[in-house]
Each structure stands twice: as C-alpha cells, then as structure tokens.
Short mmCIF file of C-alpha atoms in Angstrom, two decimals:
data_model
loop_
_atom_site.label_atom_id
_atom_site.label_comp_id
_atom_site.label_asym_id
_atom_site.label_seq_id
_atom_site.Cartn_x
_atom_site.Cartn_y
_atom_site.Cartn_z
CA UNK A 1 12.19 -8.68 -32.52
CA UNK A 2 11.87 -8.03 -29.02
CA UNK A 3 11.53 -10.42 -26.73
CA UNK A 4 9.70 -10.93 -22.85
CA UNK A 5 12.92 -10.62 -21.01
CA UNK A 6 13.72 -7.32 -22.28
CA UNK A 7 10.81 -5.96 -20.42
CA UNK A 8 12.62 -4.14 -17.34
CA UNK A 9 10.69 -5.22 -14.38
CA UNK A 10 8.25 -2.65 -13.00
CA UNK A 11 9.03 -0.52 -10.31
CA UNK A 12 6.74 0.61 -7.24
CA UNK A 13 6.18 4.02 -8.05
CA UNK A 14 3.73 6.59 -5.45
CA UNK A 15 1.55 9.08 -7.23
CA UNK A 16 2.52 12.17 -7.06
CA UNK A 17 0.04 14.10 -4.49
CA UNK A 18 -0.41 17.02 -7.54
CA UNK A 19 -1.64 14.36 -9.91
CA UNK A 20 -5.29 15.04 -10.17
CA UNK A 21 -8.23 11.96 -10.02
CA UNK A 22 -10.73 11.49 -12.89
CA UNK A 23 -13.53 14.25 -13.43
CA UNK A 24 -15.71 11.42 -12.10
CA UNK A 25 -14.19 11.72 -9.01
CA UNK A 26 -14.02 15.36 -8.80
CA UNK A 27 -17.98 15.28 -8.17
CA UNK A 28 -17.70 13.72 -5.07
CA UNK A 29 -16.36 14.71 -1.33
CA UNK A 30 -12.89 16.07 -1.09
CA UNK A 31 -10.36 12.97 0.19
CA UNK A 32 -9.95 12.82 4.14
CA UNK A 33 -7.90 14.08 5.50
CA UNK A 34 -6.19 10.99 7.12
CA UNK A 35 -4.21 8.20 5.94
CA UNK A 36 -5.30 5.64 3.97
CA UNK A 37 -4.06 2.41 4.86
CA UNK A 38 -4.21 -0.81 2.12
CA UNK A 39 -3.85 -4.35 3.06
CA UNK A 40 -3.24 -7.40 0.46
CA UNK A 41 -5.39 -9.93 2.21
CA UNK A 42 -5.51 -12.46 -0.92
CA UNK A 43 -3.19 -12.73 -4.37
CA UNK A 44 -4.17 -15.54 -6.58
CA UNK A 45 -3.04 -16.08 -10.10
CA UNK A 46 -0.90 -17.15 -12.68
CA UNK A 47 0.07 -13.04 -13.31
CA UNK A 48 0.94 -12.36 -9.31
CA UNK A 49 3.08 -15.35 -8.28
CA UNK A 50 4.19 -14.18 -4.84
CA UNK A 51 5.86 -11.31 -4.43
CA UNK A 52 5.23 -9.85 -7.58
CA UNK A 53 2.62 -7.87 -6.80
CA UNK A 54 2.35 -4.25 -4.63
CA UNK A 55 -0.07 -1.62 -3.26
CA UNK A 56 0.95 1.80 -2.80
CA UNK A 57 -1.43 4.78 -1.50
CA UNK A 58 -0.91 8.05 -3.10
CA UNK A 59 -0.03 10.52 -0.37
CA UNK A 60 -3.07 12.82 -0.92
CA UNK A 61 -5.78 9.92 -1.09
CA UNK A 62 -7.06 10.24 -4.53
CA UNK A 63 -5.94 7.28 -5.76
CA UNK A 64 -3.91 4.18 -5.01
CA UNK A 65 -1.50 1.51 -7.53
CA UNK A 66 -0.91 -1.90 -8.36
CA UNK A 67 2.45 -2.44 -9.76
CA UNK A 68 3.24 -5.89 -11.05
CA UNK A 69 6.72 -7.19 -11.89
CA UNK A 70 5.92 -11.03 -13.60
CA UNK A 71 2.35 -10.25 -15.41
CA UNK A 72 2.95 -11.42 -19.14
CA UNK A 73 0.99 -13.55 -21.44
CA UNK A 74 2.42 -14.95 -24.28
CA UNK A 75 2.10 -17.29 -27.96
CA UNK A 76 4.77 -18.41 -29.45
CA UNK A 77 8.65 -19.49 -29.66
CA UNK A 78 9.29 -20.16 -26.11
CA UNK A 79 6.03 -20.04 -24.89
CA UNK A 80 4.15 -22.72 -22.49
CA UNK A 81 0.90 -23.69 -23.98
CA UNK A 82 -0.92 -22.11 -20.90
CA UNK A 83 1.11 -18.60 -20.99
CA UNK A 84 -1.53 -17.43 -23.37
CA UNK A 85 -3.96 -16.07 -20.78
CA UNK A 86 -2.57 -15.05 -17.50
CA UNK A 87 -4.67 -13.64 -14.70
CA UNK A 88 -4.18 -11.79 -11.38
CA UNK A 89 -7.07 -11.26 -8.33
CA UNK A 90 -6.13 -9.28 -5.55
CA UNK A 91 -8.57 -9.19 -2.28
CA UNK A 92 -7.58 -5.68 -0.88
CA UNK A 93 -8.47 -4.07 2.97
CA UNK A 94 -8.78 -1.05 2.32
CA UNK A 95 -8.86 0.93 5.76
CA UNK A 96 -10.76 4.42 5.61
CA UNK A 97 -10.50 7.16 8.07
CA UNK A 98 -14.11 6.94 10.48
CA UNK A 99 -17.16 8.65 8.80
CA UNK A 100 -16.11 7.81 5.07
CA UNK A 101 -16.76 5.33 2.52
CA UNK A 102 -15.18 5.66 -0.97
CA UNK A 103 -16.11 4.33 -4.54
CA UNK A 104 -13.51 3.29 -7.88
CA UNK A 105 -14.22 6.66 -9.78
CA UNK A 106 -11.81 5.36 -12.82
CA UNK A 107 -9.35 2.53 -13.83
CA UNK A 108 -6.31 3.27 -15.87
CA UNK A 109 -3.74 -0.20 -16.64
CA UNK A 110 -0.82 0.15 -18.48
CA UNK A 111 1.61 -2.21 -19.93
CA UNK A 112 3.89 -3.41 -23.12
CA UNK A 113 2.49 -4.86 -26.06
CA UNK A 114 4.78 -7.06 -28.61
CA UNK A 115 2.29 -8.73 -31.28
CA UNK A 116 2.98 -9.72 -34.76
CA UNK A 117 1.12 -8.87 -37.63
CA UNK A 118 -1.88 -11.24 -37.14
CA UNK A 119 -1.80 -11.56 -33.44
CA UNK A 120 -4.28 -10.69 -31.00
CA UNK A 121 -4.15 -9.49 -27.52
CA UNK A 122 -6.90 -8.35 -24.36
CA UNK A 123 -6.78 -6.99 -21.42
CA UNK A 124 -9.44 -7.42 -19.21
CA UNK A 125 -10.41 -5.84 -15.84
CA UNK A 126 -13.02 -5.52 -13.04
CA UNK A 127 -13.38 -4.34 -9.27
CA UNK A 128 -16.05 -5.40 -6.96
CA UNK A 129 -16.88 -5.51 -3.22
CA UNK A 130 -17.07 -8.42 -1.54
CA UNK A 131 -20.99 -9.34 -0.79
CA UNK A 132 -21.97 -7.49 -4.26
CA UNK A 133 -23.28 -8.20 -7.61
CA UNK A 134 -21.87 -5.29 -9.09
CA UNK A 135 -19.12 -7.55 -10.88
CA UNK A 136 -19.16 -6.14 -14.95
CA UNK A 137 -15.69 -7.08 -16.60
CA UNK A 138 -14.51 -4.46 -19.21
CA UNK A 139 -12.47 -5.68 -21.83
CA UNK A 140 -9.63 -3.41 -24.55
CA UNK A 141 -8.29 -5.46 -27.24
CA UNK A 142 -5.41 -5.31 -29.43
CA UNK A 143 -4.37 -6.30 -32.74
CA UNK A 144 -0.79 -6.24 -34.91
CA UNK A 145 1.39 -5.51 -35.90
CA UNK A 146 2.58 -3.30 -32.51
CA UNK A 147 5.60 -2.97 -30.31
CA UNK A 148 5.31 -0.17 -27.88
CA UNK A 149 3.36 0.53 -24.21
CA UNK A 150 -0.51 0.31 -24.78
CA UNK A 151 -2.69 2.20 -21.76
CA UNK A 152 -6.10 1.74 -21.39
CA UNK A 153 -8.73 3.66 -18.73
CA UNK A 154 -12.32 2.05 -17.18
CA UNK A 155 -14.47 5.53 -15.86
CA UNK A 156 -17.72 5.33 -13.99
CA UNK A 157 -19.99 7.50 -14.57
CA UNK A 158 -20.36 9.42 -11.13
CA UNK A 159 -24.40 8.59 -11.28
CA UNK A 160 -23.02 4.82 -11.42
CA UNK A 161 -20.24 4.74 -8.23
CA UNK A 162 -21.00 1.86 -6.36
CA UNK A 163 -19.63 2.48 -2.82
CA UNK A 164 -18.42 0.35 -0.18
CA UNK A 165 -21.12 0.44 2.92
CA UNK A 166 -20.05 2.66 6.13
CA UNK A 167 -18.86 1.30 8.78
CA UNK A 168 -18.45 -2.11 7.52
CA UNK A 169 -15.13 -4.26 6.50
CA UNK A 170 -15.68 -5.07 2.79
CA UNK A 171 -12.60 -6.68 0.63
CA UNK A 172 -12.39 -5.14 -2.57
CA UNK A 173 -11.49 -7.26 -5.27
CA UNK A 174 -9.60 -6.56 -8.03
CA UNK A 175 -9.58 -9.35 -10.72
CA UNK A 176 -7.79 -8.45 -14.47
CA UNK A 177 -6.36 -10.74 -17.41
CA UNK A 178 -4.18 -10.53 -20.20
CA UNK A 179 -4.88 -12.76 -23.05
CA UNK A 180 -2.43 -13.23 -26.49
CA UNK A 181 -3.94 -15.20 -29.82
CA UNK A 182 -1.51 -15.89 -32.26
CA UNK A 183 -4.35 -15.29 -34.75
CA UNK A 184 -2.91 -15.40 -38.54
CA UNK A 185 1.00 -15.42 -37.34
CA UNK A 186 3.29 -17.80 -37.10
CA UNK A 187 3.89 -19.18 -33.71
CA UNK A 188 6.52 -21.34 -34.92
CA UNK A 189 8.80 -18.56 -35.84
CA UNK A 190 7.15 -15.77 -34.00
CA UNK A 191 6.45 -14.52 -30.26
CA UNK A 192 3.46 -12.11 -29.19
CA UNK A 193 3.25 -10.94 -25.92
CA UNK A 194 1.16 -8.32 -23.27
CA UNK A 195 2.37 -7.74 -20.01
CA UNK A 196 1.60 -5.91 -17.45
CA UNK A 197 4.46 -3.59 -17.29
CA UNK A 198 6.37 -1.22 -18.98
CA UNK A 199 9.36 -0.78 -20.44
CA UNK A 200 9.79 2.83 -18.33
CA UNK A 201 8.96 1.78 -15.13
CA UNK A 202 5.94 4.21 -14.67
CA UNK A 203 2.96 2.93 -12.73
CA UNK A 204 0.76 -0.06 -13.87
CA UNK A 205 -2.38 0.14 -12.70
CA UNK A 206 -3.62 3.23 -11.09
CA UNK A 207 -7.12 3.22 -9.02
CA UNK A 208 -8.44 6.37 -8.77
CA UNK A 209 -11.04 7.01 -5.62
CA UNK A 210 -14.38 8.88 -5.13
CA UNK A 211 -15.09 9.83 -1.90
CA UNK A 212 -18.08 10.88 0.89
CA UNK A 213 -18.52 11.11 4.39
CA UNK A 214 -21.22 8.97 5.46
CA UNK A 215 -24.57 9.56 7.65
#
C-alpha cells in the first residue's frame, strides 16, 4: 500500500509558452504583450504552511500555476484526527500591463489519490475578486478503491467571465480543499489520502486567463 511520504514533492514547473488556454479563453483578446507580474500577498491554511506554496507566470500570459509541495489530507493509520480536510487560500496581486483587465477562463488541479475500497475523497475549488459576490465553490469527488493521479478542470463559460475592474488593484483569491472520508474502510488498518501533488512532478494547479483591453 502506498503511503503519503512516497509522494515526491512537487516541483515549480513554467508552462510551456506553446501550451494553448481553454476554448473559453480563446474568445477573448489576445494576451498583452507585456509581462505579467504575480504577487502572494496572503497564504493561509492548513495545505500551504509557509513556503510550500508558489506562483509562476507562463511566459506567453495565458495562464499562470500554483504548485504546492505539503497539500495532503488524510484518514487513517498515522493520521491526525484533523488531517482529514486540509485547505489552502491564496490572496494573489496580480499586476496587468496598463489598458487590460483579465478574467479565470478555466481551472485545471491535479494531484495523487490513495483511497481504499470504501473511502471517499473531494476536492474543492473557487476564485474570486476581492469586493465581489461572485464566490461559487465547485466540488469533484472521489471514491475507491484508486491509487493513481486524479485531474480535474472548472471552465467558465465565456458569456459567464467575471473580470477584474480596470484600473483598479483587486486581490484575487484563490481558496481550494481536499477532504478524505474513510467511509466503509478500515481506518484502523488502512490509510486514504488526496494531495495536492503528483507523483511526476508536473504542474498542480494551472489558471488559465481571458483577456481584454479596457475602455
């Protein structure tokens, strides 16, 4: 059976610039053609102790990535009774070239999924801008038996983008949570886990952007 610390720990890896953005994105302006800088203002959470968690820009704009190197929730042998949910939300500047404003187009989260026959798991994700009541959660769940990297995607429709105003400072959060029941298994004998990770090193999550130039 595997077991949590035979997850390698993720690596920081850019997107390639010929990796294309969702099809919602496509319907939107082309990226600018300057650089996109990210900040981390805030990292709170029980998945993101510090340090574990980074923000990359792809070189062409389309997208950006959170990699995460201590995200797993857990039930079982050698488990903490509070390592069955763990949670991670990230306040992000993101700093746009003058005369843009961009939108999240599409989600995609990956990880590594360990659960015994009878065991549950969820991921859960949203993405909001500060000031706005645009904050709908979308949840993927799981069940056993399964041992291999699970990926899941979150696409707005391009009629539904919610973009951040021009030429105004908004933080966009990023809030998601993994969450393992031990469901008809045995905890005593068993562990279930999420994380995420992966046990390649390829890119956790991966925010893909929709762009326009503004008025």
């Amino acid at each position: 059976m595997l077991r949590p610390a035979m997850i390698a720990g993720a690596a920081l890896v850019l997107v390639a610039a010929s990796q294309s953005p969702s099809s919602a994105a496509d319907d939107g302006a082309p990226p600018p053609p300057d650089r996109v800088v990210i900040d981390v203002a805030s990292v709170n959470g029980s998945g993101c102790p510090a340090g574990t968690a980074a923000v990359s820009v792809a070189p062409d704009n389309t997208a950006f990535t959170v990699s995460y190197s201590d995200y797993l929730a857990q039930v079982g042998v050698g488990s903490k009774p509070t390592d069955f949910r763990k949670n991670c939300q990230l306040g992000l500047k993101v700093h746009v070239p003058q005369g843009w404003t961009y939108a999240i187009a599409r989600a995609d989260y990956r990880g590594f999924a360990h659960l015994e026959r009878g065991a549950t798991g969820m991921e859960r994700a949203s993405y909001y801008f500060q000031g706005s009541p645009n904050t709908t959660a979308v949840s993927h769940r799981f069940a056993g038996p399964v041992s291999e990297n699970w990926q899941t995607s979150d696409v707005t429709d391009v009629n539904a983008l919610v973009y951040a105003p021009c030429g105004v400072q908004r933080i966009l959060n990023v809030n998601t949570e993994l969450r393992v029941g031990a469901g008809t298994s045995d905890p005593a004998t068993t562990t279930s886990f999420m994380a995420m990770d992966s046990t390649d090193g390829n890119v956790n999550t991966l925010y893909h952007f929709a762009w326009k130039e503004c008025p």
